[in-house]
CSV table of C-alpha atoms in Angstrom, one decimal:
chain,number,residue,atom,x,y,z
A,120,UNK,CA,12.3,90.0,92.7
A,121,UNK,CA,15.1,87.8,91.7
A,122,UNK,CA,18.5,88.3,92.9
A,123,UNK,CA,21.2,88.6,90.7
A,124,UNK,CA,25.2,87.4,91.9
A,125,UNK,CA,27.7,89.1,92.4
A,126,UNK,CA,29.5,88.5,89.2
A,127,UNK,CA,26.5,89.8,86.9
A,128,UNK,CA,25.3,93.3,86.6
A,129,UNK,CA,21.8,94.2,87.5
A,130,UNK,CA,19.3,94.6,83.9
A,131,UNK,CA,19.4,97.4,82.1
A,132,UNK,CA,17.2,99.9,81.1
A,133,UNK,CA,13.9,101.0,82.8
A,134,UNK,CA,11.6,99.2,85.0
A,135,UNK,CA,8.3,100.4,87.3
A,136,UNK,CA,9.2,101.4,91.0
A,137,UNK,CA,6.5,99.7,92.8
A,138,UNK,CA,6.5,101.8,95.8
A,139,UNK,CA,5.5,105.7,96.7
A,140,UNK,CA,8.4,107.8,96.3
A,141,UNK,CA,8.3,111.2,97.8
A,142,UNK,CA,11.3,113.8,97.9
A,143,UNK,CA,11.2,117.0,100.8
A,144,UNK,CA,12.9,120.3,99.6
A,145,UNK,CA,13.2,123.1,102.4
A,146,UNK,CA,10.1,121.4,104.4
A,147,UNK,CA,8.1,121.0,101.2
A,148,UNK,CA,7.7,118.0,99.2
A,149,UNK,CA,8.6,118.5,95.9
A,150,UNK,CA,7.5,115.3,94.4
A,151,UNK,CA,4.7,112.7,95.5
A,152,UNK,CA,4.2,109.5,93.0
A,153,UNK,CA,3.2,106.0,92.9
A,154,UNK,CA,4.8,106.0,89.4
A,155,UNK,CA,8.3,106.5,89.7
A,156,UNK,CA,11.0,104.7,87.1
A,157,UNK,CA,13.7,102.8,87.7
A,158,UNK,CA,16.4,103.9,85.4
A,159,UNK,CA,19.8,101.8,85.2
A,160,UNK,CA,22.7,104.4,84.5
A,161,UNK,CA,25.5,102.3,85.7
A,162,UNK,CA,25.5,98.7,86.7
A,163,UNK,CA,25.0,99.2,90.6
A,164,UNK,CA,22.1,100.9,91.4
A,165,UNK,CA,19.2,102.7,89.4
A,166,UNK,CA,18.1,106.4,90.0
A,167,UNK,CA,14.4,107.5,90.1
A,168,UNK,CA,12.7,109.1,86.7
A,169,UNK,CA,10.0,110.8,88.2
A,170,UNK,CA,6.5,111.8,86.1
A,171,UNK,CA,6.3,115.8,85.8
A,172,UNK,CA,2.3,115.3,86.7
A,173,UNK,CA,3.6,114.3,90.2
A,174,UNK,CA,5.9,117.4,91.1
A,175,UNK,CA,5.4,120.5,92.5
A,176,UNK,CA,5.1,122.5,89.4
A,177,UNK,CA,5.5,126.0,91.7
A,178,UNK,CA,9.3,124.9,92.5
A,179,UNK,CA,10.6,124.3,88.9
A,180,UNK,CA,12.4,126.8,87.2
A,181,UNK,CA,13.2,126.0,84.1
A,182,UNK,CA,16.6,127.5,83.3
A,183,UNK,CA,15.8,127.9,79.2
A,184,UNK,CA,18.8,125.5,78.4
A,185,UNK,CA,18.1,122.5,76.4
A,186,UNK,CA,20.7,120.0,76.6
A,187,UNK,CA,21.2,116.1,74.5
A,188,UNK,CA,22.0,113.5,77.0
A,189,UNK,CA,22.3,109.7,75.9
A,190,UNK,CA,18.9,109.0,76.5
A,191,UNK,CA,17.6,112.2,74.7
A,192,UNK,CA,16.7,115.7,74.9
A,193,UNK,CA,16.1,117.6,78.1
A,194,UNK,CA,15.5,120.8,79.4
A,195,UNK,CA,17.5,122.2,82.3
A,196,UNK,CA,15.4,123.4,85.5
A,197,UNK,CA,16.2,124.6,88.9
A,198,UNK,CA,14.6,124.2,92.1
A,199,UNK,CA,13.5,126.7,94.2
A,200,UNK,CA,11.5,126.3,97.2
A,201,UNK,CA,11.4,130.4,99.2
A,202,UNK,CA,15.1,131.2,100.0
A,203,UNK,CA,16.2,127.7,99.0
A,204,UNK,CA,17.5,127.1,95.5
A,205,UNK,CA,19.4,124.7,93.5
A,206,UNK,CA,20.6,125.5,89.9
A,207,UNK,CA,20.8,122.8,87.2
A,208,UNK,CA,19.6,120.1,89.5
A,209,UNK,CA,16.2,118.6,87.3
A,210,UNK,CA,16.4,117.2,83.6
A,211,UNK,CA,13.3,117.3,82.2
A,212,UNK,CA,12.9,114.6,79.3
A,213,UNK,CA,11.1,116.3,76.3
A,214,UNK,CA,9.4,114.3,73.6
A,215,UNK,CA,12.4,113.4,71.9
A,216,UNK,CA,13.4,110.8,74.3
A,217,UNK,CA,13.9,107.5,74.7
A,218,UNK,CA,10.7,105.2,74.7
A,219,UNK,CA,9.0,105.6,78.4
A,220,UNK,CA,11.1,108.4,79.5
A,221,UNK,CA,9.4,111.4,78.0
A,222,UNK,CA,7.7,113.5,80.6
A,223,UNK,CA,10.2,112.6,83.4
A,224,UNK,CA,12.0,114.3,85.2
A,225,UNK,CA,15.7,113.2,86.7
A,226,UNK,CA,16.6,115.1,89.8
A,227,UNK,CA,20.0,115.3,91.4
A,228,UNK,CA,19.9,113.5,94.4
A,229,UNK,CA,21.8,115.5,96.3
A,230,UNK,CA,19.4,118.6,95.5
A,231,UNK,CA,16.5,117.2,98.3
A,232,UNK,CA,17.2,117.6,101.8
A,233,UNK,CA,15.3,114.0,101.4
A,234,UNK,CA,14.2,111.0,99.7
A,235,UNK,CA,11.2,108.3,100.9
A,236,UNK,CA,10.5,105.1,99.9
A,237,UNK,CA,6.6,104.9,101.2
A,238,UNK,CA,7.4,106.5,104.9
A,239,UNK,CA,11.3,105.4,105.3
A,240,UNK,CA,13.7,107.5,104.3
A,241,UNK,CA,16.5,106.5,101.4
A,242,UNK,CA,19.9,107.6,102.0
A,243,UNK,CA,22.5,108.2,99.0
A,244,UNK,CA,21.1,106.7,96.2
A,245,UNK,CA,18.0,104.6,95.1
A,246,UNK,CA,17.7,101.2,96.4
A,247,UNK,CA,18.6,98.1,93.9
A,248,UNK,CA,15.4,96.1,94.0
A,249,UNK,CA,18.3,93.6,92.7
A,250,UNK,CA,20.1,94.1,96.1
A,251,UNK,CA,19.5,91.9,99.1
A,252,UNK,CA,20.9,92.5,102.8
A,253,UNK,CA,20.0,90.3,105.3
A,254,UNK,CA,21.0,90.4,108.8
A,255,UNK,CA,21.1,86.7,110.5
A,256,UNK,CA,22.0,85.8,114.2
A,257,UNK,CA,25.3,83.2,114.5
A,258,UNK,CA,27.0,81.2,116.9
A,259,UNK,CA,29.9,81.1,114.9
A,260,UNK,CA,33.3,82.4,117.0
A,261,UNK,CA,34.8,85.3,115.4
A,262,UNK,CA,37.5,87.0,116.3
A,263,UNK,CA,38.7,90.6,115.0
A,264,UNK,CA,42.8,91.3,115.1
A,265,UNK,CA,45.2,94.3,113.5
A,266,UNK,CA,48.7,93.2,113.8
A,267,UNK,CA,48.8,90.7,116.5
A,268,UNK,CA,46.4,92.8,118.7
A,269,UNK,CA,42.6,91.3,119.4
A,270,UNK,CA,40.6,94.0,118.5
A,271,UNK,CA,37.1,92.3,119.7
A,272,UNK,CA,36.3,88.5,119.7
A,273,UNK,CA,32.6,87.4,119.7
A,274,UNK,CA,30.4,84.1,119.6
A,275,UNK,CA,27.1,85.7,118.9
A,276,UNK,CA,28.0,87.6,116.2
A,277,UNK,CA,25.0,89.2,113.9
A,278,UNK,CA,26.0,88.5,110.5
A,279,UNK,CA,25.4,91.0,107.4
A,280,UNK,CA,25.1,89.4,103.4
A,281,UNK,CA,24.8,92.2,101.1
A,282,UNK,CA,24.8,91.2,97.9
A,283,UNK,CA,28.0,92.3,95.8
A,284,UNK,CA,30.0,92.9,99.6
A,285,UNK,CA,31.6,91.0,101.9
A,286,UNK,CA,30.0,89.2,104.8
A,287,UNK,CA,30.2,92.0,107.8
A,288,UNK,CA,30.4,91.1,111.6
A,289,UNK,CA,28.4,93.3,113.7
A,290,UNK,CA,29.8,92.3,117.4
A,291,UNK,CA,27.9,93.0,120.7
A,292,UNK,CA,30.0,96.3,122.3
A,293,UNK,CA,31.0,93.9,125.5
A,294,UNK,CA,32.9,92.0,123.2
A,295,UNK,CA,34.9,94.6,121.7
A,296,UNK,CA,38.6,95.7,123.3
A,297,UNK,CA,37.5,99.4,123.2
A,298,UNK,CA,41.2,100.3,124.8
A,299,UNK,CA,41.9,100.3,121.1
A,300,UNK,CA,39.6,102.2,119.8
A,301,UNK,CA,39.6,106.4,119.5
A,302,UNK,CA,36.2,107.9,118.8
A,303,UNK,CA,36.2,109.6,115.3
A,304,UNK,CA,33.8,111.9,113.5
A,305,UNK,CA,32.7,110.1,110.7
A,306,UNK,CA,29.3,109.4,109.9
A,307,UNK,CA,28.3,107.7,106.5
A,308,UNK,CA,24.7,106.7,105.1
A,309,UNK,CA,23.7,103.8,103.6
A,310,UNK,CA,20.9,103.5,101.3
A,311,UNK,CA,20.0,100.0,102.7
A,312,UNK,CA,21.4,100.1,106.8
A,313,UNK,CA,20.9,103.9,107.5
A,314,UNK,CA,23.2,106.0,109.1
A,315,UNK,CA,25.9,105.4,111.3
A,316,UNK,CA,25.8,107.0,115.0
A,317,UNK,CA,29.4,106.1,115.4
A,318,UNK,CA,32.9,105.8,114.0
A,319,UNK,CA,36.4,104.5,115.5
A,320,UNK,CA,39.6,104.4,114.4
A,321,UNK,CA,42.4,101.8,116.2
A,322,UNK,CA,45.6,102.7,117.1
A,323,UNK,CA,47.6,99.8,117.9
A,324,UNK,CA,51.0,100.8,118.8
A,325,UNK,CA,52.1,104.4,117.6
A,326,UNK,CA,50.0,104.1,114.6
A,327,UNK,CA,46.6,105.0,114.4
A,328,UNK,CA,44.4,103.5,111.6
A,329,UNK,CA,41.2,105.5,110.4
A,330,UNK,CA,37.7,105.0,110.5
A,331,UNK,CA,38.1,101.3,110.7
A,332,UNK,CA,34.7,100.2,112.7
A,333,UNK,CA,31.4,101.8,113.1
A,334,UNK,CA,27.6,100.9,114.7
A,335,UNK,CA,24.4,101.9,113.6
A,336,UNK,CA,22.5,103.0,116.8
A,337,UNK,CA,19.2,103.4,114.7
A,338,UNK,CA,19.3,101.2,111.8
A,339,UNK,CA,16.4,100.6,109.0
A,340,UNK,CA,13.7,98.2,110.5
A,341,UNK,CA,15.0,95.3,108.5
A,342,UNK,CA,18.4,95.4,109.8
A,343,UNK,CA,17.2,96.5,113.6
A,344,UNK,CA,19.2,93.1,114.6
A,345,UNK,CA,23.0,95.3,114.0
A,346,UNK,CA,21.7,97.8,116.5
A,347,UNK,CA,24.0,99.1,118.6
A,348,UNK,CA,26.5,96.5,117.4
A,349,UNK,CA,30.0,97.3,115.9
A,350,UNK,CA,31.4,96.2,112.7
A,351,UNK,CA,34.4,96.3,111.4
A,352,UNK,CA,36.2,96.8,107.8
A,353,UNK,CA,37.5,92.8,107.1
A,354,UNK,CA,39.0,94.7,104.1
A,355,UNK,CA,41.5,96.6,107.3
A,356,UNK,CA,41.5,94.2,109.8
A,357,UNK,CA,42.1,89.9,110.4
A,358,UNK,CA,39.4,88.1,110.8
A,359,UNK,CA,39.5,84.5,112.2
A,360,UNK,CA,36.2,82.8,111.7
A,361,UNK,CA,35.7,80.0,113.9
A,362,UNK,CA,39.4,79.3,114.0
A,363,UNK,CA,39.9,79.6,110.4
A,364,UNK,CA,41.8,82.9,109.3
A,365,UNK,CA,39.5,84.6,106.3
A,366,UNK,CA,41.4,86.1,103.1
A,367,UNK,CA,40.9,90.5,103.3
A,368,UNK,CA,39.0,91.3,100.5
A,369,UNK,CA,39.0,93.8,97.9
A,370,UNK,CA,36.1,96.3,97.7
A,371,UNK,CA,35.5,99.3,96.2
A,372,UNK,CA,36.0,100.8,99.5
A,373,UNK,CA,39.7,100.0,99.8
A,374,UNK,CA,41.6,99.0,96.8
């Protein structure tokens, strides 16, 4: 699929997920297909319309509430899988919706204990088919530094494009000045990477900054080259990339 940059929004509207989608409720799997939807409901990233015929009819409960969204008329179900259940979590698109979609159901994400795309598990949101992320070995020098303090400096760096982010440097631990580093408990998913094993915040002085690197010990198999590697938030820190200081960008994780 072509990819789209950064400055334009992914297509709208609904497209064919060409892979097997499968969502695990409670240790049951509530939904098996090969026919899933893409549907775009803001610009980033779609969210999976899934064919009734393909769930598990025992674990809907339909909740008798019929409710007008913008892409037409639903009816309100739970889930409920033995002791397990989650209220007002499925939308299921009646005949009166928009071309395609009839016949659908929408779940809350959050509602499954678990998403896969064929036999790797999604984390946080659907994958944008738009989206690449490609990891890519360097010999460029970089060098990490909060306030005058070298935080790790590295010239075998892995380096992560994601499209729509900026470039990250994943840094081999040797090369990181862990002196400045506190352990945290912070562990974030990634629909693309995985998620994290590890978090740090640096204090440099008296002040201690939060949750400003992380390492994926067990990463997706494309991006098994960050492995054990730390990264760090350019958005937080100085980076100096092969001698040249880079400009901190603005993302929509710090504004």
């Amino acid at each position: 699929m072509r990819d789209y940059p950064q400055s334009m929004t992914p297509p709208e509207g609904v497209e064919p997920v060409p892979r097997r989608v499968r969502a695990v409720l409670a240790g049951r799997v509530v939904l098996d297909t090969v026919h899933a939807l893409y549907v775009w409901e803001w610009p980033f990233y779609p969210q999976y319309y899934i064919p009734l015929s393909d769930v598990d009819p025992d674990v809907l409960v339909d909740e008798q509430h019929v409710q007008r969204v913008s892409r037409g008329v639903t009816r309100l179900h739970g889930l409920r899988v033995g002791d397990t259940e989650r209220p007002g979590s499925a939308r299921v698109y009646t005949d009166e919706a928009v071309e395609g979609l009839a016949g659908t159901v929408r779940f809350d994400w959050a509602a499954m204990d678990s998403w896969f795309e064929e036999d790797e598990q999604v984390f946080v949101h659907p994958r944008n088919p738009y989206t690449r992320v490609d990891a890519l070995r360097s010999t460029r020098t970089v060098r990490v530094e909060l306030d005058g303090v070298v935080l790790a400096e590295s010239s075998a760096p892995v380096m992560v494009f994601e499209t729509g982010l900026p470039t990250r440097y994943y840094l081999d631990r040797t090369a990181v000045h862990f002196e400045h580093l506190e352990p945290s408990d912070t562990i974030t998913p990634c629909p693309y990477k995985g998620r994290t094993s590890e978090y740090w915040s640096v204090r440099v002085g008296d002040q201690l900054h939060p949750d400003l690197a992380w390492a994926y010990d067990f990463p997706t198999a494309a991006l098994l080259p960050i492995a054990g590697l730390v990264a760090f938030y350019n958005e937080k820190v100085d980076v100096v990339l092969d001698g040249e200081p880079q400009p901190r960008p603005t993302t929509h994780f710090f504004r």
